[in-house]
Amino acid sequence: MLEMRSACESCDGALPAEAKAFICSYECTWCPVCVAGFTDGACPNCGGDLQRRPTRVARA
């Protein structure tokens, strides 16, 4: 199962499960503001391709 990390690894901003966030294949997690500042759009930790993290909503 995908680990839904609750904070951006760069700015430590809150990223609840329903928030827009980006991840790489190692599940490094970033907020959209920080990703916009990455020069090549790649994960600064591992160099991997960043993709939009799927959202997870609570079940009723």
PDB file of C-alpha atoms in Angstrom:
ATOM      1  CA  MET A   1       0.000   0.000   0.000  1.00  0.00           C
ATOM      2  CA  LEU A   2       1.158   3.514  -0.790  1.00  0.00           C
ATOM      3  CA  GLU A   3       2.501   5.379   2.234  1.00  0.00           C
ATOM      4  CA  MET A   4       0.629   8.667   2.543  1.00  0.00           C
ATOM      5  CA  ARG A   5       3.223  10.893   4.192  1.00  0.00           C
ATOM      6  CA  SER A   6       1.691  13.826   6.002  1.00  0.00           C
ATOM      7  CA  ALA A   7       4.305  16.528   5.326  1.00  0.00           C
ATOM      8  CA  CYS A   8       6.420  17.898   2.494  1.00  0.00           C
ATOM      9  CA  GLU A   9      10.026  16.733   2.745  1.00  0.00           C
ATOM     10  CA  SER A  10      11.322  20.192   1.846  1.00  0.00           C
ATOM     11  CA  CYS A  11       9.201  22.759   3.722  1.00  0.00           C
ATOM     12  CA  ASP A  12       7.482  20.439   6.242  1.00  0.00           C
ATOM     13  CA  GLY A  13       4.108  21.804   5.142  1.00  0.00           C
ATOM     14  CA  ALA A  14       1.053  19.698   5.998  1.00  0.00           C
ATOM     15  CA  LEU A  15      -0.098  17.261   3.307  1.00  0.00           C
ATOM     16  CA  PRO A  16      -3.274  15.515   4.455  1.00  0.00           C
ATOM     17  CA  ALA A  17      -4.384  12.488   2.418  1.00  0.00           C
ATOM     18  CA  GLU A  18      -6.766  14.594   0.304  1.00  0.00           C
ATOM     19  CA  ALA A  19      -4.169  17.304  -0.485  1.00  0.00           C
ATOM     20  CA  LYS A  20      -2.431  17.745  -3.827  1.00  0.00           C
ATOM     21  CA  ALA A  21       1.107  16.374  -3.517  1.00  0.00           C
ATOM     22  CA  PHE A  22       3.810  14.809  -5.669  1.00  0.00           C
ATOM     23  CA  ILE A  23       5.732  11.569  -5.138  1.00  0.00           C
ATOM     24  CA  CYS A  24       8.512   9.557  -6.787  1.00  0.00           C
ATOM     25  CA  SER A  25       8.796   5.762  -6.954  1.00  0.00           C
ATOM     26  CA  TYR A  26      10.446   5.762  -3.508  1.00  0.00           C
ATOM     27  CA  GLU A  27       7.475   7.725  -2.107  1.00  0.00           C
ATOM     28  CA  CYS A  28       9.490  10.867  -1.446  1.00  0.00           C
ATOM     29  CA  THR A  29       6.686  13.395  -0.939  1.00  0.00           C
ATOM     30  CA  TRP A  30       6.587  17.061  -1.942  1.00  0.00           C
ATOM     31  CA  CYS A  31       4.067  19.914  -1.973  1.00  0.00           C
ATOM     32  CA  PRO A  32       3.239  21.667  -5.285  1.00  0.00           C
ATOM     33  CA  VAL A  33       5.020  24.883  -4.227  1.00  0.00           C
ATOM     34  CA  CYS A  34       8.321  23.085  -3.598  1.00  0.00           C
ATOM     35  CA  VAL A  35       8.023  20.986  -6.780  1.00  0.00           C
ATOM     36  CA  ALA A  36       7.622  24.190  -8.803  1.00  0.00           C
ATOM     37  CA  GLY A  37      11.085  25.222  -7.596  1.00  0.00           C
ATOM     38  CA  PHE A  38      12.840  21.991  -8.621  1.00  0.00           C
ATOM     39  CA  THR A  39      14.914  22.830 -11.676  1.00  0.00           C
ATOM     40  CA  ASP A  40      14.327  19.668 -13.690  1.00  0.00           C
ATOM     41  CA  GLY A  41      11.033  18.426 -12.189  1.00  0.00           C
ATOM     42  CA  ALA A  42      12.803  15.419 -10.684  1.00  0.00           C
ATOM     43  CA  CYS A  43      12.980  14.264  -7.087  1.00  0.00           C
ATOM     44  CA  PRO A  44      15.951  15.987  -5.433  1.00  0.00           C
ATOM     45  CA  ASN A  45      16.509  12.952  -3.172  1.00  0.00           C
ATOM     46  CA  CYS A  46      16.777  10.209  -5.786  1.00  0.00           C
ATOM     47  CA  GLY A  47      16.432  11.878  -9.203  1.00  0.00           C
ATOM     48  CA  GLY A  48      13.218   9.968  -9.902  1.00  0.00           C
ATOM     49  CA  ASP A  49      10.264  11.171 -11.933  1.00  0.00           C
ATOM     50  CA  LEU A  50       7.665  13.025  -9.846  1.00  0.00           C
ATOM     51  CA  GLN A  51       3.999  12.173 -10.324  1.00  0.00           C
ATOM     52  CA  ARG A  52       0.867  13.525  -8.702  1.00  0.00           C
ATOM     53  CA  ARG A  53       0.056  11.506  -5.589  1.00  0.00           C
ATOM     54  CA  PRO A  54      -3.394   9.912  -5.671  1.00  0.00           C
ATOM     55  CA  THR A  55      -5.787  11.200  -3.040  1.00  0.00           C
ATOM     56  CA  ARG A  56      -7.264   9.036  -0.339  1.00  0.00           C
ATOM     57  CA  VAL A  57     -10.614   9.891   1.196  1.00  0.00           C
ATOM     58  CA  ALA A  58     -12.180   8.559   4.367  1.00  0.00           C
ATOM     59  CA  ARG A  59     -14.964   6.049   3.871  1.00  0.00           C
ATOM     60  CA  ALA A  60     -18.408   6.967   5.176  1.00  0.00           C
TER      61      ALA A  60
END
